[in-house]
Short mmCIF file of C-alpha atoms in Angstrom, two decimals:
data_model
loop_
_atom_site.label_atom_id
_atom_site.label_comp_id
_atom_site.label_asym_id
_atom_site.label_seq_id
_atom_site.Cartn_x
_atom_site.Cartn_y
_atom_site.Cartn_z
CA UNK A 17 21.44 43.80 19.23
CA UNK A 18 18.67 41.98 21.13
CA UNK A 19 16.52 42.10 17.75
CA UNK A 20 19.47 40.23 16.04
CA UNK A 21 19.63 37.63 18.40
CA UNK A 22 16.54 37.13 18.50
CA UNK A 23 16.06 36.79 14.67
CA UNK A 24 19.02 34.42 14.76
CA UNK A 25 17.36 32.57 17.30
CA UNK A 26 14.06 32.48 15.12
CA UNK A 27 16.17 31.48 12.03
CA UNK A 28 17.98 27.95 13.46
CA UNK A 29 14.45 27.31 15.15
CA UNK A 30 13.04 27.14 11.90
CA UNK A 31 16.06 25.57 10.50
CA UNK A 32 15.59 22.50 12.94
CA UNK A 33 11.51 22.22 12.53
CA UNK A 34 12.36 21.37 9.05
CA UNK A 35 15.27 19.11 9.78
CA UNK A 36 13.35 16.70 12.54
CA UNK A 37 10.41 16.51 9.75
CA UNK A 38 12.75 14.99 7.27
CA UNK A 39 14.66 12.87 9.89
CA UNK A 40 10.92 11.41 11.03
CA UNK A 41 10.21 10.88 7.16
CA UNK A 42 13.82 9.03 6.65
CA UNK A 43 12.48 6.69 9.88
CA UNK A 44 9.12 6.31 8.11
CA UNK A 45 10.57 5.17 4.56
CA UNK A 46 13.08 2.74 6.25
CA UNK A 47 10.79 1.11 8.94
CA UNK A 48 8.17 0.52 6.16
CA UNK A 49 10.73 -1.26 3.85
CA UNK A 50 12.38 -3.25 6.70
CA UNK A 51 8.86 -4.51 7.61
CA UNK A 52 7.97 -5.50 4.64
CA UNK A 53 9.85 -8.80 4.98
CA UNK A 54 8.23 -9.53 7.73
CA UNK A 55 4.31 -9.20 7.52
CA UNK A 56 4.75 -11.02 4.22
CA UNK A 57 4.04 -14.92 3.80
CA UNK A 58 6.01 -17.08 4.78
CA UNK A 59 5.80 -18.70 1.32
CA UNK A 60 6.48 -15.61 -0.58
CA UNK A 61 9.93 -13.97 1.11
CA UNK A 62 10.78 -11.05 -1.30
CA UNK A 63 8.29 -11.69 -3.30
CA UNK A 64 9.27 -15.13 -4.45
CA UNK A 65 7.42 -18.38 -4.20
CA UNK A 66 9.10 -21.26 -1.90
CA UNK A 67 7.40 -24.44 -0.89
CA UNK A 68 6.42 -23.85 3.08
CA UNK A 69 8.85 -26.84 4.04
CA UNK A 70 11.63 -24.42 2.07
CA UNK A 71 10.53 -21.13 4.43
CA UNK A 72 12.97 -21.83 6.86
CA UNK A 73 15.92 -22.13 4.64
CA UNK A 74 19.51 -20.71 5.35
CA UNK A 75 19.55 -18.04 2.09
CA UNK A 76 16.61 -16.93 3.10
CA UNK A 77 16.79 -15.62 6.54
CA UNK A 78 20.48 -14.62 4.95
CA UNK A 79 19.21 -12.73 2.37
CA UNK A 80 16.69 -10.66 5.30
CA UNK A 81 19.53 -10.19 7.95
CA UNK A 82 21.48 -8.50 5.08
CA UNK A 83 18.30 -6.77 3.91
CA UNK A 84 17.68 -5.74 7.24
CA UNK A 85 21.64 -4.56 7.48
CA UNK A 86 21.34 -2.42 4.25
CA UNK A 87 18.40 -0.65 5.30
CA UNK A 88 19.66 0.37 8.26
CA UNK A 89 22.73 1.32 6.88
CA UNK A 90 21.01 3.32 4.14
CA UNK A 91 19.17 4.97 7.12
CA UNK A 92 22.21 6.13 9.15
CA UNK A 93 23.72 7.28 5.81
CA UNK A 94 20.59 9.03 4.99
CA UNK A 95 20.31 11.20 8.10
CA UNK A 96 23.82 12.25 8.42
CA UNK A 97 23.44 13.54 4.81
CA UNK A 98 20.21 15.59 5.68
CA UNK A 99 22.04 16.76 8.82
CA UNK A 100 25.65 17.92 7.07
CA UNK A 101 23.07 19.49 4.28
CA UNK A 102 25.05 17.88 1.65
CA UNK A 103 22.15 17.37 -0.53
CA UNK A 104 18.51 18.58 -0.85
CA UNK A 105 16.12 15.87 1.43
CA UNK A 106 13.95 15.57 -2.31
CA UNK A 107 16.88 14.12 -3.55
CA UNK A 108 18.04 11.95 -0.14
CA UNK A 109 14.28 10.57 0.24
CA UNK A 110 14.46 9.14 -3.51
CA UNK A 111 18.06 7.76 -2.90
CA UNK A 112 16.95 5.71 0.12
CA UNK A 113 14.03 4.47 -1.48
CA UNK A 114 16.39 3.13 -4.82
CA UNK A 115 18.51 1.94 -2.67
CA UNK A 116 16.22 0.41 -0.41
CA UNK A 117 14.40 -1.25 -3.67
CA UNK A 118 17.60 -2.43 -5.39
CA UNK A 119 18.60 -4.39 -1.59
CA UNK A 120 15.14 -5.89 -2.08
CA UNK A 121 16.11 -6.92 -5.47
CA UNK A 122 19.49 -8.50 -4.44
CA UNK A 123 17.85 -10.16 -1.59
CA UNK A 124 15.44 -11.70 -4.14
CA UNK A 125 17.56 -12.47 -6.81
CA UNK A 126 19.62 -14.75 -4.22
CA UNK A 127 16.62 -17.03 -3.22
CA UNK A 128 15.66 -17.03 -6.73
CA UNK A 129 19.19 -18.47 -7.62
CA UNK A 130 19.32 -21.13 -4.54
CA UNK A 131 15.50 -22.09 -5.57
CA UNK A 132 16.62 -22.82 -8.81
CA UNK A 133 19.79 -24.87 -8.19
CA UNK A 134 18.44 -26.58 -5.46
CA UNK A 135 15.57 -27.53 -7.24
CA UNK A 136 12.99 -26.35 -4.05
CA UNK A 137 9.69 -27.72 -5.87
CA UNK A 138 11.30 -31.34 -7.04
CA UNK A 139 8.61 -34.05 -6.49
CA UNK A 140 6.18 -31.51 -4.88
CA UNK A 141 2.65 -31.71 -5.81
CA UNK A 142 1.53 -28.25 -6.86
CA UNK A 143 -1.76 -27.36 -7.02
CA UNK A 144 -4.43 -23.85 -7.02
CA UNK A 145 -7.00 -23.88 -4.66
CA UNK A 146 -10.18 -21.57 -4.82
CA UNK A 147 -13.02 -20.80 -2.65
CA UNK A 148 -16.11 -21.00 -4.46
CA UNK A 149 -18.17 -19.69 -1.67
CA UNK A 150 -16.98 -16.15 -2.61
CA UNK A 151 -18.89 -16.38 -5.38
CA UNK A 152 -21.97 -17.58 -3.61
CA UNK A 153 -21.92 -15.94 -0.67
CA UNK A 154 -19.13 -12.88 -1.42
CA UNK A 155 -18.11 -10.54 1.11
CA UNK A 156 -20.10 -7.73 1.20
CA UNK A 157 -19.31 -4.20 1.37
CA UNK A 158 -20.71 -2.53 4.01
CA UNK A 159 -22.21 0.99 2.16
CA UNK A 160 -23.16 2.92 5.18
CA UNK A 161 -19.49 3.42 6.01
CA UNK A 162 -19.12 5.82 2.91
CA UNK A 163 -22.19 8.19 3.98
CA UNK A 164 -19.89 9.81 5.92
CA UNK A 165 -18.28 10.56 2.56
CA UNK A 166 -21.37 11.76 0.94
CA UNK A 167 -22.75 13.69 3.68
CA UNK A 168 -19.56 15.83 3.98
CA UNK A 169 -19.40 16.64 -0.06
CA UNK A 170 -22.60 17.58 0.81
CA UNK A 171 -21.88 19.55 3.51
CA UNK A 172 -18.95 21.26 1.47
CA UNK A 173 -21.29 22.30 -1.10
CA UNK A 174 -23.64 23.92 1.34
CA UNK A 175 -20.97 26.06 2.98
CA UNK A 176 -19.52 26.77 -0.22
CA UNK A 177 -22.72 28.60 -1.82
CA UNK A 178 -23.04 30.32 1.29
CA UNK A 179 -19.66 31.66 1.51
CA UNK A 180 -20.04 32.63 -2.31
CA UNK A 181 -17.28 30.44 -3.66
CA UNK A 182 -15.76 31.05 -6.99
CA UNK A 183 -14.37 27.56 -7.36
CA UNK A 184 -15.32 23.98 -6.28
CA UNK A 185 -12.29 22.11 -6.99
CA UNK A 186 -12.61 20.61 -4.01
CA UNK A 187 -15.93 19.59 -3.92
CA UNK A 188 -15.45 18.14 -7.27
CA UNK A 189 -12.31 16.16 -5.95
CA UNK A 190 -14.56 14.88 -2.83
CA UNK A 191 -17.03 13.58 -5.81
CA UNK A 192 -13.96 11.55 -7.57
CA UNK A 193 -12.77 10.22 -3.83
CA UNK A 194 -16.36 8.52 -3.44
CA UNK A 195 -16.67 7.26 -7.17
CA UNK A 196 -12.92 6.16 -7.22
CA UNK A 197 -13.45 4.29 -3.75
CA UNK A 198 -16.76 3.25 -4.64
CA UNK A 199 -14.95 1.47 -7.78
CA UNK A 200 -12.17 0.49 -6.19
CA UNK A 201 -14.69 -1.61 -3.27
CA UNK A 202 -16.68 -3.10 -5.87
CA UNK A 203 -13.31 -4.21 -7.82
CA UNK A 204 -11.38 -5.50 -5.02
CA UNK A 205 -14.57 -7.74 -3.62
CA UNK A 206 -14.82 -9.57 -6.66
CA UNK A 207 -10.79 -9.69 -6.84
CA UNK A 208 -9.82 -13.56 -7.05
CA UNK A 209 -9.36 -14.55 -3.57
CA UNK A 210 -5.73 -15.49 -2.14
CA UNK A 211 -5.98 -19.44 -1.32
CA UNK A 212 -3.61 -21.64 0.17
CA UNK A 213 -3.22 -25.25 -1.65
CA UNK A 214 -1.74 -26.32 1.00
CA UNK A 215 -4.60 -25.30 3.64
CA UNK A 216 -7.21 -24.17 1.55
CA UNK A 217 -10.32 -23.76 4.54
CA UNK A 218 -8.04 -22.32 6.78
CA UNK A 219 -6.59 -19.63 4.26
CA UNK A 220 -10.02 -18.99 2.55
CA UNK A 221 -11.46 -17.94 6.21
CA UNK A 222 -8.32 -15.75 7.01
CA UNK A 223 -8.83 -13.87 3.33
CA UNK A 224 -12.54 -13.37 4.20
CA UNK A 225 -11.92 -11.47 7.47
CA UNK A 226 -8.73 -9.90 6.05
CA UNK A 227 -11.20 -8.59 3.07
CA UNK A 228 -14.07 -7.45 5.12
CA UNK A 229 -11.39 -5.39 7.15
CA UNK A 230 -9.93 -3.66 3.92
CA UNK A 231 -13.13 -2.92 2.45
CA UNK A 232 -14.31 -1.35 5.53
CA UNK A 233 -11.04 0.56 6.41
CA UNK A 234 -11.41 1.83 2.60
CA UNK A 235 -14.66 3.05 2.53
CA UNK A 236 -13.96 4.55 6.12
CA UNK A 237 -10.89 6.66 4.46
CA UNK A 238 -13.07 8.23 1.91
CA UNK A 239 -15.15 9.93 4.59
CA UNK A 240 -11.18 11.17 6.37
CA UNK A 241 -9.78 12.38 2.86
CA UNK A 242 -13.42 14.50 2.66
CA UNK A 243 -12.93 15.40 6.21
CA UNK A 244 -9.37 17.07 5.38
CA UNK A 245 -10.64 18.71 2.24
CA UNK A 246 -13.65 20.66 3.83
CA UNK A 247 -11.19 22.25 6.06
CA UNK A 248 -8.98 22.85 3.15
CA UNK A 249 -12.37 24.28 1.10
CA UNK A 250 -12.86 26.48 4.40
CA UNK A 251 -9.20 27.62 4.65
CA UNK A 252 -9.04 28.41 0.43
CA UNK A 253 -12.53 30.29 0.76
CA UNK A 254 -11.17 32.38 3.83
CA UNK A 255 -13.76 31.17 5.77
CA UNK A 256 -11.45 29.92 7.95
CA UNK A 257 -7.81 31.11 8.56
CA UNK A 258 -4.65 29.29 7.27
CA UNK A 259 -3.02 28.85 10.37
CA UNK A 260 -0.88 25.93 11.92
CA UNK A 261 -3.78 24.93 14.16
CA UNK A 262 -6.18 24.73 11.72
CA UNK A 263 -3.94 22.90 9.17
CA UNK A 264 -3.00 20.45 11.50
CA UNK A 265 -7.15 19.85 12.53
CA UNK A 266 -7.41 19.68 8.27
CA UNK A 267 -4.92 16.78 8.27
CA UNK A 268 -5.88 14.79 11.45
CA UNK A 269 -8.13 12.57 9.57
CA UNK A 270 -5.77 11.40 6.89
CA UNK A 271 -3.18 10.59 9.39
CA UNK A 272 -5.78 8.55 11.45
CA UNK A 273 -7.11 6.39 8.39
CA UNK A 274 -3.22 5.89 8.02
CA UNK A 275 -2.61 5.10 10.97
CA UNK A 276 -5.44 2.40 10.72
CA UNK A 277 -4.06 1.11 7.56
CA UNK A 278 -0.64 0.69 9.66
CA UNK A 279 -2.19 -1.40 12.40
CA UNK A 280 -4.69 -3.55 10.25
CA UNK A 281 -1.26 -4.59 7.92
CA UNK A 282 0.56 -5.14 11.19
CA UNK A 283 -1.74 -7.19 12.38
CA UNK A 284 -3.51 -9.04 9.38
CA UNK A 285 -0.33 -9.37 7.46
CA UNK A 286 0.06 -9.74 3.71
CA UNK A 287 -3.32 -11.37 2.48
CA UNK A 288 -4.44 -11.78 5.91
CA UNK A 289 -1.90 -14.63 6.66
CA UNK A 290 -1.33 -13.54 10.39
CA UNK A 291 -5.18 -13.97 11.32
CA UNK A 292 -5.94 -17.01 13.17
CA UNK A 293 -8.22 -19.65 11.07
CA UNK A 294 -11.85 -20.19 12.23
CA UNK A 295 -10.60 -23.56 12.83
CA UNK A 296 -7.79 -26.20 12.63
CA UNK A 297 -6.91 -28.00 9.54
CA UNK A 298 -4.28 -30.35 8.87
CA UNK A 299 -1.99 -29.50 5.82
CA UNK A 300 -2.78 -31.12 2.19
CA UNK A 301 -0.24 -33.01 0.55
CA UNK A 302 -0.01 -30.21 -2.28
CA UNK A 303 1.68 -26.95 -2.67
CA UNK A 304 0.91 -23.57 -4.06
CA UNK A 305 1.54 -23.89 -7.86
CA UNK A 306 4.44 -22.06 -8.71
CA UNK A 307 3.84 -19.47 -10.75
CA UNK A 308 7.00 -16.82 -10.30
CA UNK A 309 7.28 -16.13 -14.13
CA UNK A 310 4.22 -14.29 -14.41
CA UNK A 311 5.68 -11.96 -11.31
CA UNK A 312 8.05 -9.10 -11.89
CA UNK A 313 9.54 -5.97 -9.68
CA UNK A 314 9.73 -8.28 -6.64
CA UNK A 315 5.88 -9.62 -6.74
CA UNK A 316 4.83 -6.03 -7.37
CA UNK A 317 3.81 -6.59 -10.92
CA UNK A 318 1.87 -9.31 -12.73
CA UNK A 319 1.59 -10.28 -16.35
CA UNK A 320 0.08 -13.52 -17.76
CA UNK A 321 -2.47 -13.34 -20.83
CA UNK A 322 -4.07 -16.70 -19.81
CA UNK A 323 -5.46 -15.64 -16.77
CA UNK A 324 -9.08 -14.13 -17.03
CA UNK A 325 -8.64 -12.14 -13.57
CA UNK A 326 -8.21 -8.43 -14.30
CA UNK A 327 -7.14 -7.42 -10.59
CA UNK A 328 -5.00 -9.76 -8.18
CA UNK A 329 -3.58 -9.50 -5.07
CA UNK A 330 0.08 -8.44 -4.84
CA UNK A 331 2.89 -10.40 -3.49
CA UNK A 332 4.19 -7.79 -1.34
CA UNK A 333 2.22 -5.29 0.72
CA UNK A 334 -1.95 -4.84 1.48
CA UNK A 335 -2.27 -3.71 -2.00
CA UNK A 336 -4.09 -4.89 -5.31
CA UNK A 337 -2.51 -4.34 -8.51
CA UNK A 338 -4.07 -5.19 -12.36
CA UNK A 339 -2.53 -7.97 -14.46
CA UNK A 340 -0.99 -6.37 -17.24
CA UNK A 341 -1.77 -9.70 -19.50
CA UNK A 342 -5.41 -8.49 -19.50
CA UNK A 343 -6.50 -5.92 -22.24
CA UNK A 344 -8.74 -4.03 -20.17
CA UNK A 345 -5.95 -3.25 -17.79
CA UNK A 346 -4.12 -1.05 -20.27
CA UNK A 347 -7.88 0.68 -20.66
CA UNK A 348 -7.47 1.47 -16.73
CA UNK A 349 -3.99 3.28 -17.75
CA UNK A 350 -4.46 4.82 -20.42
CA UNK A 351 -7.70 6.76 -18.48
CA UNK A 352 -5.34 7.47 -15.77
CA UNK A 353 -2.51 8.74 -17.75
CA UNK A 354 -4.99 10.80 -19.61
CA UNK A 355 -6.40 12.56 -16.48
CA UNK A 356 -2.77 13.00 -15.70
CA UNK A 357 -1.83 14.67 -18.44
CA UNK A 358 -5.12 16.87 -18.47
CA UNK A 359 -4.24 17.84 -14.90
CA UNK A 360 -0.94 18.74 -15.71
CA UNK A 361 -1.84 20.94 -18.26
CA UNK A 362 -4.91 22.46 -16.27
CA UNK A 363 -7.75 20.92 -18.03
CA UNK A 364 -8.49 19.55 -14.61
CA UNK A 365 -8.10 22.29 -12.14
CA UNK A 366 -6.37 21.96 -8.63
CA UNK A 367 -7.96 23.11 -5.64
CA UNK A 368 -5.44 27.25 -5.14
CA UNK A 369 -5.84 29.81 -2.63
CA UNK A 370 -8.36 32.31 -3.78
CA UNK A 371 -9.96 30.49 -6.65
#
């Protein structure tokens, strides 16, 4: 009898591990789209380009109070779903996030309505402003930070041939993490820069301190993703055991580059808006050129054949995404979809237990 309760007991225990986990990730997914409105610029809410004297406006902070509403409501609904067990948390977590994305899109598609029948950039002066000093004196990446990178691929290897490995999958996946971030530094420093027309010295000195902390924060992550995977080489060689200590110590450095990347967005802000200028400057007479047609998915995606820039800075988020107008870009995706497909049909092997 005691043995039953005491499986029973063991049972529901593991029941509600599961069931926190997925509450926590349900948090996670709304608290990152509700903040999304709010480290972006004020001249881009949703994703869509207002003049700055058009920030304040009444549809816009109507359109983010019910944005806000909807999320949370998508939240509540979210969690008493996972907790009834009405449907598998897979399925919950992608509902929240479509319904999360198609409030984003209503939200948008409302300022986008009042900017046009309003008429929000009558008589302005539009204009693009660049910094040529990037070009002259660009912001360098600073290398060192990804010889913590090398130095544990290295160190992988060495353990490896000592323990007599049959595979290094993940060795060769710590290789791609420093080439990949190695490209991806090099592209994103020569990115075109995100100027303000309407303050252009103050803006260009915000981007260069918001890029210096991005390239450093990602050359700093591809020394925590090689972290994890030499425990994970150690754990699939048996050279260490799979046990919940040791998996958690495996994943500590991902979570703390994530956590970085949480506090640097928090506090930089989309493009690196919410960093304070190196000095004052009065604002120009001219405002960012409006330029919302070449913008899709909410500022997420870019298309426009007449620009010569291959990567630009997205409207929402600290991300960089290519524009689509440029041939090269569909180079970029067809290699990716390609190593895709070859990993999905085991060209390109995964790091397993025991190989």
């Amino acid at each position: 009898m005691r043995n039953g309760v005491g499986l029973l007991r063991g049972e529901r225990a593991a029941m509600i591990g599961p069931v926190w986990l997925h509450l926590a990730l349900i948090a996670f997914t709304a608290a990152a789209f509700g903040s999304a409105p709010a480290l972006a610029r004020p001249t881009l809410p949703f994703g869509v380009r207002v003049p700055a004297r058009r920030s304040r406006e009444a549809v816009i902070l109507l359109a983010r109070r019910r944005y806000n509403r909807g999320i949370g409501a998508a939240a509540i609904a979210a969690c008493a779903v996972v907790l009834l067990g009405w449907l598998a948390f897979e399925a919950v977590l992608v509902g929240l996030v479509v319904v999360c994305s198609l409030l984003g899109g209503l939200a948008q598609r409302s300022i986008v309505a009042a900017k046009r029948k309003e008429g929000w950039y009558a008589g302005t002066r539009q204009a693009v402003a660049t910094d040529t000093s990037l070009r002259s004196d660009p912001v360098r990446p600073q290398w060192i930070l990804l010889a913590p990178a090398v130095l544990l691929a290295v160190a992988t290897a060495v353990v490896g041939l000592f323990a007599g490995a049959a595979s290094f999958s993940t060795i060769v996946a710590q290789v791609l993490v420093i080439g990949l971030v190695a490209l991806m530094t090099v592209a994103i420093s020569r990115a075109r820069p995100e100027i303000d027309a309407a303050q252009p010295s103050a803006s260009a000195s915000r981007y260069r301190e918001y890029l210096h902390g991005v390239l450093g924060l990602l050359l700093i992550s591809a020394g925590c993703v090689n972290a994890t995977l030499l425990v994970v080489s150690l754990q699939l060689w048996d050279v260490a055991e799979t046990t919940v200590p040791v998996t958690i110590v495996a994943y500590l450095p991902i979570a703390t580059a994530f956590i970085a990347w949480i506090g640097f967005s928090v506090r930089a802000g989309d493009a690196g808006h919410r960093l304070p200028p190196t000095g004052d400057e009065p604002e120009t007479r001219h405002e960012q050129r409006d330029d919302d047609r070449h913008w899709y998915a909410a500022g997420m995606i870019y298309v426009n054949r007449d620009d010569p820039a291959l990567l630009v800075h997205r409207r929402v988020g600290t991300y960089w995404t290519l524009n689509l107008g440029h041939p090269v870009a569909w180079l970029v995706l067809v290699a990716v979809a390609v190593a895709g497909v070859l990993t999905g049909f085991g060209v390109v092997a995964l790091p397993t237990k025991g190989g």
